[in-house]
PDB file of C-alpha atoms in Angstrom:
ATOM      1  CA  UNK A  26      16.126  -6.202-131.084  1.00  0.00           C
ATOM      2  CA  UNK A  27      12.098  -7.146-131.197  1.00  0.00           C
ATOM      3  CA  UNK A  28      13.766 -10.531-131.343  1.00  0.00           C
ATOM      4  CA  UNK A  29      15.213 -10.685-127.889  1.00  0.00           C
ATOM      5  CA  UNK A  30      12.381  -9.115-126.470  1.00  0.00           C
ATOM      6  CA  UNK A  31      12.109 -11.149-122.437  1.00  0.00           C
ATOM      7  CA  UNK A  32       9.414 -10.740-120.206  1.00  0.00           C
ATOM      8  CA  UNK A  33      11.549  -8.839-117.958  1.00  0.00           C
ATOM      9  CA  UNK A  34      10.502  -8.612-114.134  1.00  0.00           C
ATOM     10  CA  UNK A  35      10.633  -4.724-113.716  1.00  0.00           C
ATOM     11  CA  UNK A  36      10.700  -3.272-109.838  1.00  0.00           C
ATOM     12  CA  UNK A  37       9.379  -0.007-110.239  1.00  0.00           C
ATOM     13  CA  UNK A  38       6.956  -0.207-112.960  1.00  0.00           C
ATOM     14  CA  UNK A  39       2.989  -0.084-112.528  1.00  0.00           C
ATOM     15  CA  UNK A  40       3.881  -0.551-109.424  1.00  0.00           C
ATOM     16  CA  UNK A  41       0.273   0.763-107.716  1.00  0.00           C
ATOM     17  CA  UNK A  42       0.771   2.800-103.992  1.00  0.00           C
ATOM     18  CA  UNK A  43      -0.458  -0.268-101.111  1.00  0.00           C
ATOM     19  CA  UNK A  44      -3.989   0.003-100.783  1.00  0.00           C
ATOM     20  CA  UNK A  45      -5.013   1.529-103.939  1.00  0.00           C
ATOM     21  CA  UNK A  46      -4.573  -1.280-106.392  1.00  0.00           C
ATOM     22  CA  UNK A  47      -8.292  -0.672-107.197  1.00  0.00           C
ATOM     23  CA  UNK A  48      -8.286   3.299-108.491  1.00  0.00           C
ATOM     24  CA  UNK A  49      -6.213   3.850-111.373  1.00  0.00           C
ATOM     25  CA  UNK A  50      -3.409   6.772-111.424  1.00  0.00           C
ATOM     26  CA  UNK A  51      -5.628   9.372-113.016  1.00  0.00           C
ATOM     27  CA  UNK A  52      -8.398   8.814-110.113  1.00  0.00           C
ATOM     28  CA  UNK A  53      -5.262   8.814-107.422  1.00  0.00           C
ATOM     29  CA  UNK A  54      -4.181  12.232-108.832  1.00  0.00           C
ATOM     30  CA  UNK A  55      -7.944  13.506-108.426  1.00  0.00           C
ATOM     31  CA  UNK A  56      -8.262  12.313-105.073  1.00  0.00           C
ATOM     32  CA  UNK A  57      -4.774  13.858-104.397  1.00  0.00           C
ATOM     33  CA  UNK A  58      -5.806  17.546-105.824  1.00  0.00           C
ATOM     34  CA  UNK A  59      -9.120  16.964-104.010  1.00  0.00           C
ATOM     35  CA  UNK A  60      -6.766  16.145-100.570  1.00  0.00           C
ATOM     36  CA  UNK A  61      -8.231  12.612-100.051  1.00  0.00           C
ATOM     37  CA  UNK A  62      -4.786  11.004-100.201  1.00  0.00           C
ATOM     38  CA  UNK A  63      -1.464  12.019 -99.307  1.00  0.00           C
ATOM     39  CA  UNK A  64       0.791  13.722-101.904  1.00  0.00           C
ATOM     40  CA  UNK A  65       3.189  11.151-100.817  1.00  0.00           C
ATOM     41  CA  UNK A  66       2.285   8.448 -99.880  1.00  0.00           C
ATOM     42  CA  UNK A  67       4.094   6.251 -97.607  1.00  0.00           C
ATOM     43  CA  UNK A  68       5.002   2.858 -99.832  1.00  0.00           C
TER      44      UNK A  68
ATOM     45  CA  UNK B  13      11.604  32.332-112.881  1.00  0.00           C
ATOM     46  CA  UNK B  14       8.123  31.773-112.305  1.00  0.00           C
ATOM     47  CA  UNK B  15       8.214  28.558-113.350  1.00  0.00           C
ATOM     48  CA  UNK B  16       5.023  29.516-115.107  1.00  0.00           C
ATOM     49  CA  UNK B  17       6.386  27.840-118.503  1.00  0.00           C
ATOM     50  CA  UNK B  18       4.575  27.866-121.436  1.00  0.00           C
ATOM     51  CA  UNK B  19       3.348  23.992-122.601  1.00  0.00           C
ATOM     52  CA  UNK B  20       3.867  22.962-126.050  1.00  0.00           C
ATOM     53  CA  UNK B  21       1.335  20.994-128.078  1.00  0.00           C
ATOM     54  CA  UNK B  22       3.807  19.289-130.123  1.00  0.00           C
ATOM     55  CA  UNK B  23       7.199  18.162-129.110  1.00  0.00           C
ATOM     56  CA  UNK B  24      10.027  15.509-128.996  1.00  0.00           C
ATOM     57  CA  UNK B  25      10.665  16.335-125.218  1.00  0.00           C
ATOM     58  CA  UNK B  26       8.493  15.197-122.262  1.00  0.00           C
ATOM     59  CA  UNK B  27       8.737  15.729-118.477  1.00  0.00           C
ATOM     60  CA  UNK B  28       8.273  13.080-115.876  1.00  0.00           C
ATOM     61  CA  UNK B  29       8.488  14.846-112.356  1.00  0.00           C
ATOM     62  CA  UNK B  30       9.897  13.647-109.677  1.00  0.00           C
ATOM     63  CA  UNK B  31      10.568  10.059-110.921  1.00  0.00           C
ATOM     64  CA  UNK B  32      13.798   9.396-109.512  1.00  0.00           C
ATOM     65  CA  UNK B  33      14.065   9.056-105.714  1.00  0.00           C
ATOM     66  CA  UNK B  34      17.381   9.634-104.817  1.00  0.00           C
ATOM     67  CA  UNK B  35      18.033   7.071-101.753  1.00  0.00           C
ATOM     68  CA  UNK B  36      20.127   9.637 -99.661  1.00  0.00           C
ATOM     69  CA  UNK B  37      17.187  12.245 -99.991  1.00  0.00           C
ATOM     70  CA  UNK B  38      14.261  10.471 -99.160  1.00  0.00           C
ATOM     71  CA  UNK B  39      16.461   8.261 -96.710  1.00  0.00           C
ATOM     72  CA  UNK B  40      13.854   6.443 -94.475  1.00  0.00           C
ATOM     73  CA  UNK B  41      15.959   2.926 -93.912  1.00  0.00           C
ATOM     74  CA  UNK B  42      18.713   3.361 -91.581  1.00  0.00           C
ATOM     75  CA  UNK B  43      22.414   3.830 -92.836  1.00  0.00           C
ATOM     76  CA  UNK B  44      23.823   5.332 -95.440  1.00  0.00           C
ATOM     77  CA  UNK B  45      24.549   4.699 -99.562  1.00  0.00           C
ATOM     78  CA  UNK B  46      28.103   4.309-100.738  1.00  0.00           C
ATOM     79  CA  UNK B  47      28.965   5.674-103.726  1.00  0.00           C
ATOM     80  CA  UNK B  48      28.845   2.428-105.698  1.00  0.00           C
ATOM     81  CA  UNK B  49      25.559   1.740-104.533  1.00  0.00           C
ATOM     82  CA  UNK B  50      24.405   4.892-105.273  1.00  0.00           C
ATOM     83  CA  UNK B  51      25.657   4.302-108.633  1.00  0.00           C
ATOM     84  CA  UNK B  52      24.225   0.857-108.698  1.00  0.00           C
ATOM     85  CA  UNK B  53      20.303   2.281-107.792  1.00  0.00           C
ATOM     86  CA  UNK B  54      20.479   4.871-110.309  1.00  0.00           C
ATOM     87  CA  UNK B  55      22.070   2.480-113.238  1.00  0.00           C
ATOM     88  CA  UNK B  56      19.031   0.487-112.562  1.00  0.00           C
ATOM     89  CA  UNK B  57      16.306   2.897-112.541  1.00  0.00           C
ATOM     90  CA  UNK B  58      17.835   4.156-115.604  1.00  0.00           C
ATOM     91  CA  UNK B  59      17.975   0.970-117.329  1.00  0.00           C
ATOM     92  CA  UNK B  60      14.461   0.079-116.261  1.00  0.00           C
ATOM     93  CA  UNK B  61      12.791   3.159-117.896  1.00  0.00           C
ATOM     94  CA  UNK B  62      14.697   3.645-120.983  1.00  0.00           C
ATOM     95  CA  UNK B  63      13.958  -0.064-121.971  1.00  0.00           C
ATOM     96  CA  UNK B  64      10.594   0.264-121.149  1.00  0.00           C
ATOM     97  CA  UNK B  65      10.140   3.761-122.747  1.00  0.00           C
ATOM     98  CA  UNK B  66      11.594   2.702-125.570  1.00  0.00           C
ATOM     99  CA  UNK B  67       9.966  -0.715-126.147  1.00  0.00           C
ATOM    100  CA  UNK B  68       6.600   0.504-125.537  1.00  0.00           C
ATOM    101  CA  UNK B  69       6.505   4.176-126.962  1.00  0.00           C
ATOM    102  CA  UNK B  70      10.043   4.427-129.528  1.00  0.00           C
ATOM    103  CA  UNK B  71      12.733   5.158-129.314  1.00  0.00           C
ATOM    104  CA  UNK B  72      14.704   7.728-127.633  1.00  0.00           C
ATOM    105  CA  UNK B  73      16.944  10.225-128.578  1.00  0.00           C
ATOM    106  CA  UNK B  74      18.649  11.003-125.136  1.00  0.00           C
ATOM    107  CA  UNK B  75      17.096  10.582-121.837  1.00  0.00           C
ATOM    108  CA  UNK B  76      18.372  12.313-118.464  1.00  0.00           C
ATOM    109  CA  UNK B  77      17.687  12.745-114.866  1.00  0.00           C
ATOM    110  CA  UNK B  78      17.983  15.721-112.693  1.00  0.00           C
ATOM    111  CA  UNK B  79      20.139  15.633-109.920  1.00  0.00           C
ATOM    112  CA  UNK B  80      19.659  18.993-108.808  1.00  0.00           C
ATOM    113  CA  UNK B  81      18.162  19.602-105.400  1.00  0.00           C
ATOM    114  CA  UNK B  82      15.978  21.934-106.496  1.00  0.00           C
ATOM    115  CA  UNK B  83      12.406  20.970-105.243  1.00  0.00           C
ATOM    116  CA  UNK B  84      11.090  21.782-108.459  1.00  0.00           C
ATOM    117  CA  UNK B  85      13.675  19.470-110.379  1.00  0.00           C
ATOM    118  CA  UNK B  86      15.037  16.996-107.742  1.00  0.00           C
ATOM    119  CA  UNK B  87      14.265  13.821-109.624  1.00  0.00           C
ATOM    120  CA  UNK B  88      12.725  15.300-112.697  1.00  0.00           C
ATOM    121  CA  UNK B  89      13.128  12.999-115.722  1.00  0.00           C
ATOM    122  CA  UNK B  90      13.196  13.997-119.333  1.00  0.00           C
ATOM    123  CA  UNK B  91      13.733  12.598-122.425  1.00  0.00           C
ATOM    124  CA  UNK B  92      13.382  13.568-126.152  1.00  0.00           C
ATOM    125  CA  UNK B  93      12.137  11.007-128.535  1.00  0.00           C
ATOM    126  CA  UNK B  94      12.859  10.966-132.285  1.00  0.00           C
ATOM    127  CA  UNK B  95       9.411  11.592-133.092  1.00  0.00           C
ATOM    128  CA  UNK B  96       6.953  13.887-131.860  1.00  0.00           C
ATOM    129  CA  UNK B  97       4.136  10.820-132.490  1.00  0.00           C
ATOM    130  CA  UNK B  98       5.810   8.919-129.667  1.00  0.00           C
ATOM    131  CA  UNK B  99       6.306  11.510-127.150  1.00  0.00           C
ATOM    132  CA  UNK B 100       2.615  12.099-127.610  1.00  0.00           C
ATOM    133  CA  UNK B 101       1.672   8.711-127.024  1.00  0.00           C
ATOM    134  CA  UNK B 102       4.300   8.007-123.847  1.00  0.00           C
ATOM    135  CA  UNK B 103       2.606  11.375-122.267  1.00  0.00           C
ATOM    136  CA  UNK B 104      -0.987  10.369-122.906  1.00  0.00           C
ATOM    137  CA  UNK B 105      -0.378   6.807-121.448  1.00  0.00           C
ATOM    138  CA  UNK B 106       2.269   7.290-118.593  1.00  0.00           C
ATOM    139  CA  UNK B 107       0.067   9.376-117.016  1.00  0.00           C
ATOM    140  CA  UNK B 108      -2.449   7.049-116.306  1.00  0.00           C
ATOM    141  CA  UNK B 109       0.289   4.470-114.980  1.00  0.00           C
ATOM    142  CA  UNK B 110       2.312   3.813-111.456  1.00  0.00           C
ATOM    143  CA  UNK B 111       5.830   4.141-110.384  1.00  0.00           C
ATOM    144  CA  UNK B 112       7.155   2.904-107.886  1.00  0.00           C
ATOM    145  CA  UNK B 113       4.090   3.241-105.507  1.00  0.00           C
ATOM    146  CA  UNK B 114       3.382   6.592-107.177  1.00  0.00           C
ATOM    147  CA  UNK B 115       0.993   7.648-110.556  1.00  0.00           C
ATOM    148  CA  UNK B 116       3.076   9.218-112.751  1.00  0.00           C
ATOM    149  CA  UNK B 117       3.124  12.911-113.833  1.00  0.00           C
ATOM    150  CA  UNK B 118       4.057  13.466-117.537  1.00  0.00           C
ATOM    151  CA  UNK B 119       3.791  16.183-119.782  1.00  0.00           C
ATOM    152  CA  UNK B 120       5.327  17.704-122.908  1.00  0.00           C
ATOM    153  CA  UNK B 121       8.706  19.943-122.354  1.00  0.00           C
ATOM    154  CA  UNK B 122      10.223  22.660-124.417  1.00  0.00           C
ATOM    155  CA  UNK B 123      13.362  21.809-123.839  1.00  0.00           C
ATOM    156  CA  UNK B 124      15.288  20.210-127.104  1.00  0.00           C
ATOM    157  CA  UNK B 125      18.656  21.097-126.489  1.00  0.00           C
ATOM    158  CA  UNK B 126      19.822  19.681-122.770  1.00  0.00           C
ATOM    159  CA  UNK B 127      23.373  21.634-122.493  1.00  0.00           C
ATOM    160  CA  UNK B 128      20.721  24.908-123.114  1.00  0.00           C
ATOM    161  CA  UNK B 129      18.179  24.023-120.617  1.00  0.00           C
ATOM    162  CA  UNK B 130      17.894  26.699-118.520  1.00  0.00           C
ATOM    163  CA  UNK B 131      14.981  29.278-117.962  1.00  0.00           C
ATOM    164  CA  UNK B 132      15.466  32.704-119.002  1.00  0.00           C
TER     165      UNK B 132
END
């Protein structure tokens, strides 16, 4: 299997919300408990 | 239930909420899903984390999704590992990733059996 391993194009993965490619997720989560951003946010 | 659940330290099992968006639920585009592309959107989400899961963490006993409406389960994703190392690992790292626009909320589950998964 490791054999056939592809550098697959995935559409959902590490996929960061628009406008916060700069803060990873664990500082989005804080700013989310601390009501900075939206729980959702709009994609 | 109160849904306060007790979290395990060690376990096969982890919990990703809400990691499945069901199109017809959180339908902002106009028109409606057929069934075949309903089955199309979720064969691919479910491709796309199993393979990832499993190339990057181990691999996987069984994986499944929630399809119950339930706010508290609508899109909740679990899956049990082989080994407890892994499961570790996958809920220490996918929590500092993204999803879909989204950081990811992971954490270990009790749950081993999925036909007896139900809160008492």
């Amino acid at each position: 299997r490791k054999t056939t391993k592809s550098k697959r194009q995935y559409r959902y993965w590490d996929v960061p919300p628009v406008g916060y490619e700069h803060v990873t997720p664990l500082q989005y989560k804080a700013m989310q408990a601390a009501g900075q951003v939206p729980l959702i946010a709009s994609t | 239930c109160s849904r306060l659940h007790t979290k395990p330290t060690f376990s096969q099992t982890i919990l990703i909420q809400g990691l499945y968006q069901n199109p017809q639920i959180n339908n902002t585009a106009a028109g409606t899903f057929t069934d075949v592309e309903m089955q199309e959107h979720y064969d691919n989400f479910f491709e796309e984390v199993f393979v990832e899961l499993e190339e990057k963490y181990g691999s996987i006993e069984e994986m499944n999704v929630c399809d119950n409406l339930g706010d508290h389960l609508v899109g909740n994703v679990y899956i049990k590992f082989h080994r407890e190392e892994d499961a570790e690992k996958a809920v220490n790292d996918l929590n500092n990733r993204w999803f879909n626009g989204q950081p990811m909320i992971s954490e270990l589950s009790t749950v081993t059996d999925f036909r007896e998964a139900c809160c008492r």
